[in-house]
PDB file of C-alpha atoms in Angstrom:
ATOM      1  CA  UNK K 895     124.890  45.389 120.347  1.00  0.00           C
ATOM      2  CA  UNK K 896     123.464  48.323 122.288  1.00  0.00           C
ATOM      3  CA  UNK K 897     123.364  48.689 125.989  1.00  0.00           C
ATOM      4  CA  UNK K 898     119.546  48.045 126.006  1.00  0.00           C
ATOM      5  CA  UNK K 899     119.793  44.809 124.034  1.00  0.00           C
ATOM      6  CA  UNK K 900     122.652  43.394 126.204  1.00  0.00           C
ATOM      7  CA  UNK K 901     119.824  44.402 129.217  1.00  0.00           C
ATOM      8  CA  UNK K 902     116.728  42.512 127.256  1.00  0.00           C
ATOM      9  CA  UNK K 903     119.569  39.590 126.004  1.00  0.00           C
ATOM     10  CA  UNK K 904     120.336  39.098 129.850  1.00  0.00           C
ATOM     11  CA  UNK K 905     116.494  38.807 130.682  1.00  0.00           C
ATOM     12  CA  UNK K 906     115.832  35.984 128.145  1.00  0.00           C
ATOM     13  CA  UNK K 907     118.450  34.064 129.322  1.00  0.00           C
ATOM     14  CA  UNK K 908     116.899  34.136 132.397  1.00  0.00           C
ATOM     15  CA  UNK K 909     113.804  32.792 131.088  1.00  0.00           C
ATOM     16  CA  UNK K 910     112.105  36.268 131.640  1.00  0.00           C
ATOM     17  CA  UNK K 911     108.618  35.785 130.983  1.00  0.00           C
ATOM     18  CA  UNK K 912     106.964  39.292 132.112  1.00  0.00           C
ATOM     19  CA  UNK K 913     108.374  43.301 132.652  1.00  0.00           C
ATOM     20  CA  UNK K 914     106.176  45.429 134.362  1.00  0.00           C
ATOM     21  CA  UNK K 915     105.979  48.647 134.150  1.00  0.00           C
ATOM     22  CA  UNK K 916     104.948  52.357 132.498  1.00  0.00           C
ATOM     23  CA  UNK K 917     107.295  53.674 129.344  1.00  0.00           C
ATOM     24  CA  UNK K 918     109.079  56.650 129.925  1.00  0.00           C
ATOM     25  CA  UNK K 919     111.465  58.923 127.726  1.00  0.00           C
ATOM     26  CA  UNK K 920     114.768  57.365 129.778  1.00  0.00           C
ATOM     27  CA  UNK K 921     113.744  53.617 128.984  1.00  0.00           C
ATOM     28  CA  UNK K 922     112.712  53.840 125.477  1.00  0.00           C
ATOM     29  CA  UNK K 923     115.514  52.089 124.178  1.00  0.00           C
ATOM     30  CA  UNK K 924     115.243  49.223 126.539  1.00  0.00           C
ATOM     31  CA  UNK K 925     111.040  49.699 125.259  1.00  0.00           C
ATOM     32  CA  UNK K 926     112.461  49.264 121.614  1.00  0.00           C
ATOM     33  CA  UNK K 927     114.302  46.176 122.342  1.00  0.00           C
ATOM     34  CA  UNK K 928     111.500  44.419 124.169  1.00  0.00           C
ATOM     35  CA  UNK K 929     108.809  45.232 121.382  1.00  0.00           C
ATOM     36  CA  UNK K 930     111.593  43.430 119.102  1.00  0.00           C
ATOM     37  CA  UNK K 931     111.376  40.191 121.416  1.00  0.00           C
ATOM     38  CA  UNK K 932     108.673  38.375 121.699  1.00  0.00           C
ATOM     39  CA  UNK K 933     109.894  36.277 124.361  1.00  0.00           C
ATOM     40  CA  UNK K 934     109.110  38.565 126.373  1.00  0.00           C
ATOM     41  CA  UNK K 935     105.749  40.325 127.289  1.00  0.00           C
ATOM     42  CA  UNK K 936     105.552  43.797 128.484  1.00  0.00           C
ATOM     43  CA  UNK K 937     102.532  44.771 130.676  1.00  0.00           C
ATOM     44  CA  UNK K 938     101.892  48.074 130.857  1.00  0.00           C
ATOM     45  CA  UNK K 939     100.342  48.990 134.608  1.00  0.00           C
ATOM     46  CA  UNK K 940      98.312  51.950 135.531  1.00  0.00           C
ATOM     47  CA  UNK K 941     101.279  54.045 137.381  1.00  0.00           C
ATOM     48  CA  UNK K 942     104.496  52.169 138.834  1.00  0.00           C
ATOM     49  CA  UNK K 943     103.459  51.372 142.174  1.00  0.00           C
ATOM     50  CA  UNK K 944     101.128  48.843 140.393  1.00  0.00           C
ATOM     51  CA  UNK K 945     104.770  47.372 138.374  1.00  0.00           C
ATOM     52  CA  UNK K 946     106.339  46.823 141.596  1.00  0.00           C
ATOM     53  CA  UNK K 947     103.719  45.311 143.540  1.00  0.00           C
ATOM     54  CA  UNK K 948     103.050  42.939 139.988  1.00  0.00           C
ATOM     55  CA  UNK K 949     106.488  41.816 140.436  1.00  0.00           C
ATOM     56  CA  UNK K 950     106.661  41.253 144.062  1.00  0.00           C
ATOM     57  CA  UNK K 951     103.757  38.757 143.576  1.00  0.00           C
ATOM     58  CA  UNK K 952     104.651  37.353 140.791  1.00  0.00           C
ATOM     59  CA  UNK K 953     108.366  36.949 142.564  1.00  0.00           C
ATOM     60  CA  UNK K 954     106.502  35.139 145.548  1.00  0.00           C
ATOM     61  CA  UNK K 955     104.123  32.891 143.411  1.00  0.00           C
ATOM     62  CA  UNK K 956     107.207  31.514 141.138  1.00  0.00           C
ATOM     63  CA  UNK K 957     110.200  31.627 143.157  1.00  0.00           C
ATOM     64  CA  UNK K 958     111.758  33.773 140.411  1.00  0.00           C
ATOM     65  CA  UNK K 959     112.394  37.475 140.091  1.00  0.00           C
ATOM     66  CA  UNK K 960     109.859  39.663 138.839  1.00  0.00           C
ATOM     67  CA  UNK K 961     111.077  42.575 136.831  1.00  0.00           C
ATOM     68  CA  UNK K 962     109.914  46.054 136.728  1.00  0.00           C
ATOM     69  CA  UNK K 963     111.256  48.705 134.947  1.00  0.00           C
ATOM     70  CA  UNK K 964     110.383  52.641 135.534  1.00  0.00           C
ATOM     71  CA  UNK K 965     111.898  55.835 134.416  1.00  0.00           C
ATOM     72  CA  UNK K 966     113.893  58.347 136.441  1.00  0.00           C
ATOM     73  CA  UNK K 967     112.247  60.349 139.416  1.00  0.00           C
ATOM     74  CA  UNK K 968     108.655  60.066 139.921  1.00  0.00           C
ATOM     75  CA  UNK K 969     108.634  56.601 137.793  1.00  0.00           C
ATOM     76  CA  UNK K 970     110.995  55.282 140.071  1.00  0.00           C
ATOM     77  CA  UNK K 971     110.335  56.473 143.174  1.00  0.00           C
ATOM     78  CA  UNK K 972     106.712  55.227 142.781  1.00  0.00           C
ATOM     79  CA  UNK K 973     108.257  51.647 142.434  1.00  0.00           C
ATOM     80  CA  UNK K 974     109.410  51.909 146.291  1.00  0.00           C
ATOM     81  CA  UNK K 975     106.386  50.992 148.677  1.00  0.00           C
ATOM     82  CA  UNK K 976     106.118  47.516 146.289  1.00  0.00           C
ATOM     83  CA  UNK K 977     109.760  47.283 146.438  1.00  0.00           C
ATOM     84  CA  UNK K 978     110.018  47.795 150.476  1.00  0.00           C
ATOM     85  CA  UNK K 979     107.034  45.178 150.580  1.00  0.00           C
ATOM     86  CA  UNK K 980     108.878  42.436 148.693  1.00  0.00           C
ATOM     87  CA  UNK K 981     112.063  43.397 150.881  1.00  0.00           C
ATOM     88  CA  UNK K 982     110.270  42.858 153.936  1.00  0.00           C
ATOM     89  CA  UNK K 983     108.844  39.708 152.822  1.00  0.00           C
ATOM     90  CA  UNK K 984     111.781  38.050 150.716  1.00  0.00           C
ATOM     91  CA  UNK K 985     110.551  38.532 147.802  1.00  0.00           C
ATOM     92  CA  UNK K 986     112.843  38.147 144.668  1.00  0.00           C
ATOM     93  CA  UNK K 987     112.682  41.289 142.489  1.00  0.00           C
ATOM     94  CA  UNK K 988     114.757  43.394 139.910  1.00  0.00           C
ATOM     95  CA  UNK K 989     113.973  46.895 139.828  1.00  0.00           C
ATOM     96  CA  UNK K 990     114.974  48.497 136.099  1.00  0.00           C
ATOM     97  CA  UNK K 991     115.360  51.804 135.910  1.00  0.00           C
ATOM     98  CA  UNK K 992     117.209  54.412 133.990  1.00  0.00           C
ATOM     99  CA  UNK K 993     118.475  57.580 135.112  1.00  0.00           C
ATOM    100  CA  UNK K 994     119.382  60.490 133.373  1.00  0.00           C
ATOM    101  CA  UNK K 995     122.943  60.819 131.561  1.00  0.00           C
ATOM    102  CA  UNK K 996     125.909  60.355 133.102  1.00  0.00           C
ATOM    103  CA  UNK K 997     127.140  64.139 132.740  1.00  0.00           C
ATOM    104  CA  UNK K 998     124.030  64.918 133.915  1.00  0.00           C
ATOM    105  CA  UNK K 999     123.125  63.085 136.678  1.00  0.00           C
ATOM    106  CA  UNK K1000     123.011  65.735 140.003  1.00  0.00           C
ATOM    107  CA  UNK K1001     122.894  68.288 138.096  1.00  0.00           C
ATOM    108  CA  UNK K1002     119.133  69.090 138.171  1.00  0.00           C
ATOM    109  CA  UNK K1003     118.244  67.784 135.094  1.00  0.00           C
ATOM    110  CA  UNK K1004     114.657  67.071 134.611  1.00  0.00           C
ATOM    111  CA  UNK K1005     113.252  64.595 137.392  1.00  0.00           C
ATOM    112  CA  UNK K1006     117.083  64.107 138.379  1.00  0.00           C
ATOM    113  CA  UNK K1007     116.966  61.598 141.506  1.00  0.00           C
ATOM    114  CA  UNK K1008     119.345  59.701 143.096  1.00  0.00           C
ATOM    115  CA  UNK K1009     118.003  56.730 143.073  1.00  0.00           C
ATOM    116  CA  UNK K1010     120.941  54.257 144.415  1.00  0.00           C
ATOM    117  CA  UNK K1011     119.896  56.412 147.347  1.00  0.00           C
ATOM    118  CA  UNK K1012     116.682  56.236 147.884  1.00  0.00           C
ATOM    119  CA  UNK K1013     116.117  52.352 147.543  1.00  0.00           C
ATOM    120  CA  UNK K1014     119.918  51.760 149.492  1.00  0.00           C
ATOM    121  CA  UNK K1015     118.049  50.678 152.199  1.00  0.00           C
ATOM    122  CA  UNK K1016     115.006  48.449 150.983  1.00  0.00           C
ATOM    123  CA  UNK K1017     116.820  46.486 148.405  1.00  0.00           C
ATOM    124  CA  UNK K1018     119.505  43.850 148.740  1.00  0.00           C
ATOM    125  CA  UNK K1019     121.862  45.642 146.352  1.00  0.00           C
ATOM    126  CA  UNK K1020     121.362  48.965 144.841  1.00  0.00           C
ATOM    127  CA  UNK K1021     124.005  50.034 142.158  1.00  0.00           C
ATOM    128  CA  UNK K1022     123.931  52.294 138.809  1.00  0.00           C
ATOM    129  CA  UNK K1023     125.697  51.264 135.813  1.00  0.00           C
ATOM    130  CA  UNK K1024     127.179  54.177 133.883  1.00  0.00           C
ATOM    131  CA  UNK K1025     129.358  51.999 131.404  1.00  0.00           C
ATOM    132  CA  UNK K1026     127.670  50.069 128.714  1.00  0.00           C
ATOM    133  CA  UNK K1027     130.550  47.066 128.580  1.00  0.00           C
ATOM    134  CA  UNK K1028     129.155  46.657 132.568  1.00  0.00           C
ATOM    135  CA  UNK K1029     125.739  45.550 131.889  1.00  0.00           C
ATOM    136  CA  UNK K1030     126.152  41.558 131.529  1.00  0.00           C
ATOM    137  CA  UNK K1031     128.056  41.645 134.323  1.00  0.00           C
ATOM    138  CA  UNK K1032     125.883  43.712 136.281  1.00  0.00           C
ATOM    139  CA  UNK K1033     122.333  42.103 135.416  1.00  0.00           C
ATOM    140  CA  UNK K1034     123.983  38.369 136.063  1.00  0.00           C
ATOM    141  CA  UNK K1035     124.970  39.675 139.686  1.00  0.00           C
ATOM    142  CA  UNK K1036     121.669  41.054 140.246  1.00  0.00           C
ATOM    143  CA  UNK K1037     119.893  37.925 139.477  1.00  0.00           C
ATOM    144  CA  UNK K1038     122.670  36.082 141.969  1.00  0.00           C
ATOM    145  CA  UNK K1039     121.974  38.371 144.456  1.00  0.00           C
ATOM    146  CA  UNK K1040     118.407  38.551 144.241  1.00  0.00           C
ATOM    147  CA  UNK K1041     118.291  34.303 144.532  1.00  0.00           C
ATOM    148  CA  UNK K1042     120.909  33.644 146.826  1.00  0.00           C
ATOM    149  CA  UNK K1043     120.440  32.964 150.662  1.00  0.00           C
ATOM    150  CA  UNK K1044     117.506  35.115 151.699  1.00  0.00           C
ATOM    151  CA  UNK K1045     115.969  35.884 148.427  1.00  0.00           C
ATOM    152  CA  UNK K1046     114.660  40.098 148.017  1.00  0.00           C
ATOM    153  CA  UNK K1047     114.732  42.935 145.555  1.00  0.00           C
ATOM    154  CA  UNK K1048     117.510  44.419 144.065  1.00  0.00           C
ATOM    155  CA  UNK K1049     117.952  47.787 141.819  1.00  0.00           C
ATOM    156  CA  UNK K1050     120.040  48.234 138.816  1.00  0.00           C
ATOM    157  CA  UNK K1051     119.748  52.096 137.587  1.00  0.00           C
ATOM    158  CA  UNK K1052     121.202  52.951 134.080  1.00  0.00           C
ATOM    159  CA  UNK K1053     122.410  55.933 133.124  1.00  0.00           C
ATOM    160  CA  UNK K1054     120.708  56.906 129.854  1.00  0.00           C
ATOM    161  CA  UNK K1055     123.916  56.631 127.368  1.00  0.00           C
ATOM    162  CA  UNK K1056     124.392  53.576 129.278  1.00  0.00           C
ATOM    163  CA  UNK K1057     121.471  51.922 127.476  1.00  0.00           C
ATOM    164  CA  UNK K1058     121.488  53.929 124.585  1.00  0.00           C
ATOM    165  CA  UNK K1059     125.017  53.680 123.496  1.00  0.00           C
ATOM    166  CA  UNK K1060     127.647  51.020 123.290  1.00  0.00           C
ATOM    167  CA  UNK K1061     128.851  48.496 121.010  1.00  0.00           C
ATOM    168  CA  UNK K1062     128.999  45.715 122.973  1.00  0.00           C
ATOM    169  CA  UNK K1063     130.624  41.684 122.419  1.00  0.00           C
ATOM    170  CA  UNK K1064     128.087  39.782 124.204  1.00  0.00           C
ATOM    171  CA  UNK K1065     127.672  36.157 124.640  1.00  0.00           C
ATOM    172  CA  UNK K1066     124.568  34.706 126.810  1.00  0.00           C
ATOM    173  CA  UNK K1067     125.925  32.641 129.913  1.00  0.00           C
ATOM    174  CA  UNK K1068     123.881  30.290 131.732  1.00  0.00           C
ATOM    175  CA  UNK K1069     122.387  31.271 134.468  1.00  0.00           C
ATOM    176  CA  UNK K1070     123.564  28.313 136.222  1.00  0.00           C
ATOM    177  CA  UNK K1071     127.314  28.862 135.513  1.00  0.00           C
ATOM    178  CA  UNK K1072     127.558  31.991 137.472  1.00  0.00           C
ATOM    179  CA  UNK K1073     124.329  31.190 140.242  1.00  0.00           C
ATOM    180  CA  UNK K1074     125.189  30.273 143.808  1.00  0.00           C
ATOM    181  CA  UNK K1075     123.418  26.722 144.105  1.00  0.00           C
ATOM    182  CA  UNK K1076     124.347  25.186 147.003  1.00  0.00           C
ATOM    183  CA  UNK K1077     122.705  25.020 150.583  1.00  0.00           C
ATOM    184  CA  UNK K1078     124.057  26.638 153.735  1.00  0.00           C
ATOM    185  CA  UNK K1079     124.450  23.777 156.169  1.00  0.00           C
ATOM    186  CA  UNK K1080     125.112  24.122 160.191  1.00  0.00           C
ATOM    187  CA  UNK K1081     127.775  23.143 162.190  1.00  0.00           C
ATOM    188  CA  UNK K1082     127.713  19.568 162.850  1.00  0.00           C
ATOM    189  CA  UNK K1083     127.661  20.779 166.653  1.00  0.00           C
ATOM    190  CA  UNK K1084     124.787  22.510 166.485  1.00  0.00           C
ATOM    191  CA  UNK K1085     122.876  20.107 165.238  1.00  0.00           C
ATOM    192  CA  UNK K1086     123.626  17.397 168.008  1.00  0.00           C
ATOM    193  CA  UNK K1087     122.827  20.065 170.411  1.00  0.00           C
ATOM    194  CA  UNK K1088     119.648  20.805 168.923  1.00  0.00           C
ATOM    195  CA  UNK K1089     118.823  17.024 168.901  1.00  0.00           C
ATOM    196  CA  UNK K1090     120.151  17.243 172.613  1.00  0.00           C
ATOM    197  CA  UNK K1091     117.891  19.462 173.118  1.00  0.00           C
ATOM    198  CA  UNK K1092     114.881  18.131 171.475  1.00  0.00           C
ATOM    199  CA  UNK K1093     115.077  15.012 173.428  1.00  0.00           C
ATOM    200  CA  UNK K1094     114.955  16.412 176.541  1.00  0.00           C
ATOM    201  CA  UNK K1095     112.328  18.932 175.723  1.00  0.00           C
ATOM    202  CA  UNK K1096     108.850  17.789 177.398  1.00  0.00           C
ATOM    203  CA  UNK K1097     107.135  20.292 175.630  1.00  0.00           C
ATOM    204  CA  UNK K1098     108.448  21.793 172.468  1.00  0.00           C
ATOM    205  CA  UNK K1099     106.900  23.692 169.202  1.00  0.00           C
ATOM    206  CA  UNK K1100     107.998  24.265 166.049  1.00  0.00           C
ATOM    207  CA  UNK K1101     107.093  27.982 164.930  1.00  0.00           C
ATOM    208  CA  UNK K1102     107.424  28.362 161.296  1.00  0.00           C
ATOM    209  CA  UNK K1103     107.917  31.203 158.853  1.00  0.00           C
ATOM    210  CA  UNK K1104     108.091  32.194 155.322  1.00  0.00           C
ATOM    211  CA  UNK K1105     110.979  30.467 154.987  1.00  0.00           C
ATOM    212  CA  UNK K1106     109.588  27.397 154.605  1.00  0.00           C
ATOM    213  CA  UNK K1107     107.267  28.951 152.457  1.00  0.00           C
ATOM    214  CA  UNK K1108     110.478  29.963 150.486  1.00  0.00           C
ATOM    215  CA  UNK K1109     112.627  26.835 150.913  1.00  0.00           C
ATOM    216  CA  UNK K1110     109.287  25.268 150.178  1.00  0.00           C
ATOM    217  CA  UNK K1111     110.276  22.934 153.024  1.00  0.00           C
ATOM    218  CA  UNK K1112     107.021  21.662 154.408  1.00  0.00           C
ATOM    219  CA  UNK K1113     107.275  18.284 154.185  1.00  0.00           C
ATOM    220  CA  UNK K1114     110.253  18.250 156.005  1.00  0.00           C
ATOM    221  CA  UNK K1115     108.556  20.118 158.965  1.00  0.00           C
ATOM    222  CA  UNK K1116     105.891  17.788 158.933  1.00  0.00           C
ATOM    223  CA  UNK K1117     108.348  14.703 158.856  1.00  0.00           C
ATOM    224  CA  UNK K1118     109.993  16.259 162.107  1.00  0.00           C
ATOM    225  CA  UNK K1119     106.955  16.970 164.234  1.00  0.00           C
ATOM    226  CA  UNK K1120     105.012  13.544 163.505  1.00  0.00           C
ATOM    227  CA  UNK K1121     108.043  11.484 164.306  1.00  0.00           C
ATOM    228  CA  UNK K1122     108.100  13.652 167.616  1.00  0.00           C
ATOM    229  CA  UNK K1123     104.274  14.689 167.950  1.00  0.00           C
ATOM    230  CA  UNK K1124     105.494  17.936 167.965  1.00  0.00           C
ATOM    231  CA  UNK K1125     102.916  20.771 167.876  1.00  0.00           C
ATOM    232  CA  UNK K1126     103.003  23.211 164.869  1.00  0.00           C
ATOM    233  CA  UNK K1127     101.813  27.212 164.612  1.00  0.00           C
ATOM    234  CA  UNK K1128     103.087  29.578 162.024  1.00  0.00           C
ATOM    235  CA  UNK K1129     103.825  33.381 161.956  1.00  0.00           C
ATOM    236  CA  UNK K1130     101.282  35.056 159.554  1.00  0.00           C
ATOM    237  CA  UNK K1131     103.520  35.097 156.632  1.00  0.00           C
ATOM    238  CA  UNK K1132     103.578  31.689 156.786  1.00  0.00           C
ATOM    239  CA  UNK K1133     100.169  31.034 156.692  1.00  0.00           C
ATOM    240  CA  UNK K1134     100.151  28.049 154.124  1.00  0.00           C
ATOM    241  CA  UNK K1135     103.871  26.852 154.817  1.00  0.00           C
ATOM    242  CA  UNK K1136     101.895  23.669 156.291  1.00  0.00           C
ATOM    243  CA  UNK K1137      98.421  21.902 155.933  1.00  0.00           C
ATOM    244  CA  UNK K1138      95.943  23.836 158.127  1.00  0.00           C
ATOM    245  CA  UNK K1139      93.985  20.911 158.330  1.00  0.00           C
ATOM    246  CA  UNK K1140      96.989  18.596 159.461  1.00  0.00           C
ATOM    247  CA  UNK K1141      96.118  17.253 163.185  1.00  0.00           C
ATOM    248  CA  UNK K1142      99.582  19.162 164.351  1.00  0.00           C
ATOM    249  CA  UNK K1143      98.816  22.223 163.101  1.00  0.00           C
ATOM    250  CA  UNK K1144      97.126  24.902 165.537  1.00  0.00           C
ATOM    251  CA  UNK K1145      97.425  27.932 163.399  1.00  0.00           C
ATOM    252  CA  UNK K1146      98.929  31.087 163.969  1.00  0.00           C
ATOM    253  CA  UNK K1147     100.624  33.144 166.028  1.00  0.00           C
ATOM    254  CA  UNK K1148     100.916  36.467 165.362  1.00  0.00           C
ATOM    255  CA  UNK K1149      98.773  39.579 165.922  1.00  0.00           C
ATOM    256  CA  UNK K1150      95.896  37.581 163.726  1.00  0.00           C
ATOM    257  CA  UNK K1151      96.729  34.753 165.221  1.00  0.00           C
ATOM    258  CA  UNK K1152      94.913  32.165 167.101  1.00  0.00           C
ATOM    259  CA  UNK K1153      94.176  31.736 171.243  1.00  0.00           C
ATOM    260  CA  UNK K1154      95.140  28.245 170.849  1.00  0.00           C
ATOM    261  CA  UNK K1155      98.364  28.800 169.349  1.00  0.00           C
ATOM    262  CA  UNK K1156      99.281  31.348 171.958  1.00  0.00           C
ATOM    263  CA  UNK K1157      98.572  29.073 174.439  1.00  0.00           C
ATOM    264  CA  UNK K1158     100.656  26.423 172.992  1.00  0.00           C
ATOM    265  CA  UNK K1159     103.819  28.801 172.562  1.00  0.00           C
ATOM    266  CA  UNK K1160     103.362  30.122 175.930  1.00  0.00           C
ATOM    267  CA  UNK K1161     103.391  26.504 177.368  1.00  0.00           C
ATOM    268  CA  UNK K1162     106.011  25.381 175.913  1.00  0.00           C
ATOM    269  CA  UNK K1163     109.712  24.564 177.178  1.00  0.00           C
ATOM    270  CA  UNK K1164     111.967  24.721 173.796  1.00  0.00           C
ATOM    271  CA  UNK K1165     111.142  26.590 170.612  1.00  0.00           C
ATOM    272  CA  UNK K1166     112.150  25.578 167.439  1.00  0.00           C
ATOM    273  CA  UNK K1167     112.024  28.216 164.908  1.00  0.00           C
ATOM    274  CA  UNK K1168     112.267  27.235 161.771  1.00  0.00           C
ATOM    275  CA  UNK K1169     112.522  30.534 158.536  1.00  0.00           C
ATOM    276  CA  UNK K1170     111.064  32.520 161.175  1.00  0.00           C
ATOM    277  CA  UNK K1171     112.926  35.446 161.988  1.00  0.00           C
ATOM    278  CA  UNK K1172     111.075  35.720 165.171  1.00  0.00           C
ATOM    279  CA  UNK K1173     111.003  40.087 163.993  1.00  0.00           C
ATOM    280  CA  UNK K1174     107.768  42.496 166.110  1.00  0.00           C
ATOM    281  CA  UNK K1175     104.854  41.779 163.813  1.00  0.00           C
ATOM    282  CA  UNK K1176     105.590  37.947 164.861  1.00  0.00           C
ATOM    283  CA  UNK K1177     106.602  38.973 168.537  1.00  0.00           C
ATOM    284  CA  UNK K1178     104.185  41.561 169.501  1.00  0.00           C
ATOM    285  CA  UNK K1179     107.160  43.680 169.172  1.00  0.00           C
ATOM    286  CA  UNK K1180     109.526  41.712 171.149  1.00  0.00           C
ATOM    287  CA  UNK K1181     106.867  41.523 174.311  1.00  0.00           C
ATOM    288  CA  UNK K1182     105.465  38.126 174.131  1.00  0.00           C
ATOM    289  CA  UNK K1183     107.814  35.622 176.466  1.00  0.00           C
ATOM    290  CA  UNK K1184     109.494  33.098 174.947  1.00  0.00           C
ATOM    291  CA  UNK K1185     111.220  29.593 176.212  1.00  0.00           C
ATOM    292  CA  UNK K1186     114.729  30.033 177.726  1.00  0.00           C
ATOM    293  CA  UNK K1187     115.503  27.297 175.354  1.00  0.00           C
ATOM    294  CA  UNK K1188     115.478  28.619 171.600  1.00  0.00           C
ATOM    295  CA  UNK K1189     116.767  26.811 168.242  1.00  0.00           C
ATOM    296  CA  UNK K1190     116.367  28.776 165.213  1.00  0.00           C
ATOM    297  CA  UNK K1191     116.877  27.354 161.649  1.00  0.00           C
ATOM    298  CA  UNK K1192     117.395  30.040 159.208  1.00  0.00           C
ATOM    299  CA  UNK K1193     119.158  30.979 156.059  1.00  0.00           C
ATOM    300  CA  UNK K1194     119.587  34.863 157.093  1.00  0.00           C
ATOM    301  CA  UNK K1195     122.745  35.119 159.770  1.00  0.00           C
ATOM    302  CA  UNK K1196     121.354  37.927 161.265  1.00  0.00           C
TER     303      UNK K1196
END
């Protein structure tokens, strides 16, 4: 098969529901191959920005990555604002796009861009594909990548012959035979001295992020603080990780956050942040004072 049917093949064995996107001379192959499969439904958006932003939500509503696919230059460079969002806010997203040809690729060909570049820094993994036999291995990795630990966007960028060429062997893995499934667990350590240090905290709060949002770990946090009448407040992301209405809960705090839940963080004598990467927004940029006493539960190392 072609290099753009190995890319659509890889999609619906994904379970790829939706692309996003705008048609473009570059990904008309790819175009051919998805009118061919009805599996799959392309929605055509009014300019790219719209694609990315479509797939960042629809990334954050599902758990799964949205796709968008754009052509080279303008089409894809449009896609980044919506692809910095979803990076920001661990969003899982695969950015499609396809580049010029190989031979031709910085050497000012029309809308030539570099776009490995460009997204290097707002994407999880950024990586063009210049050799058809490279695309199943390539799209499986981007869907591990874009899943595994903190989830975010990711770009794969075709060269044109990439897509358009090639007589590939290709047989459809499950996604679960190559997908990193299990949990990162702490230190057995750590977590006695975080009990240690729950017990003989007179006035703790849990803080909670999008990463319960994400880990879809609310229950849990409400388990902990009832057994331990433990107050609750969120960042703004995570707005909706827990019940508003619970008795525990006290809101936000955050720049839109609430008086009460300021108060409450400012009183207390451990913090317990839980997917909360404690970043400015959250922080009012790293000026509001926190407990000497700080356990954070996250997925993200750094």
């Amino acid at each position: 098969m072609s290099g753009a049917r190995a890319v659509v093949e890889c999609l619906k064995a994904e379970g790829v529901e939706f692309v996003f996107g705008v048609p473009g001379g570059q990904t008309l192959s790819i175009m051919d191959v998805l009118y061919e499969t009805p599996e799959i439904r392309f929605i055509t958006t009014r300019d790219e920005r719209g694609a990315a932003h479509m797939a960042d939500a629809y990334g954050r509503i599902t758990g799964t990555p949205g796709i968008c696919l754009a052509t080279t230059g303008p089409g894809a460079t449009n896609l980044i604002t919506g692809i910095g969002g979803a990076m920001r806010d661990s969003s899982p997203v695969i950015a499609v796009t396809v580049n010029n040809r190989r031979k031709d690729i910085g050497y000012d060909d029309a809308q030539d861009a570099d776009h490995v570049a460009l997204f290097q820094s707002l994407t999880k993994w950024s990586v063009l594909v210049t050799a058809p036999e490279r695309i199943p291995h390539v799209m499986r990795e981007a869907f591990r990548r874009a899943l595994t630990g903190c989830p975010g966007p990711v770009l794969v960028d075709f060269s044109r012959d990439a897509v358009e060429d090639g007589e590939l062997e290709f047989t459809p893995a499950t996604p679960l035979t190559y997908r990193a499934t299990g949990r990162v667990r702490p230190d057995l350590e750590d977590v006695v001295r975080a009990a240690r240090g729950l017990r003989e905290a007179r006035r703790p709060v849990l803080w909670v992020g999008n990463g319960v949002l994400i880990s879809e770990a609310s229950a849990e946090v409400l388990a902990l603080a009832e057994a331990q009448q433990i107050p609750v407040i969120t960042t703004f992301n995570g707005i909706g990780a827990v019940p508003t209405m619970h008795p525990l809960v006290f809101g936000p705090r955050s720049r839109f956050g609430t008086r009460l839940a300021k108060e409450i963080l400012a009183e207390a004598d451990l913090l317990i942040a839980v997917g909360n990467s404690l970043n400015a927004p959250s922080t009012s940029r790293w000026t509001v004072k926190l407990p000497a006493r700080i356990i954070q539960v996250d997925i993200e190392p750094t």
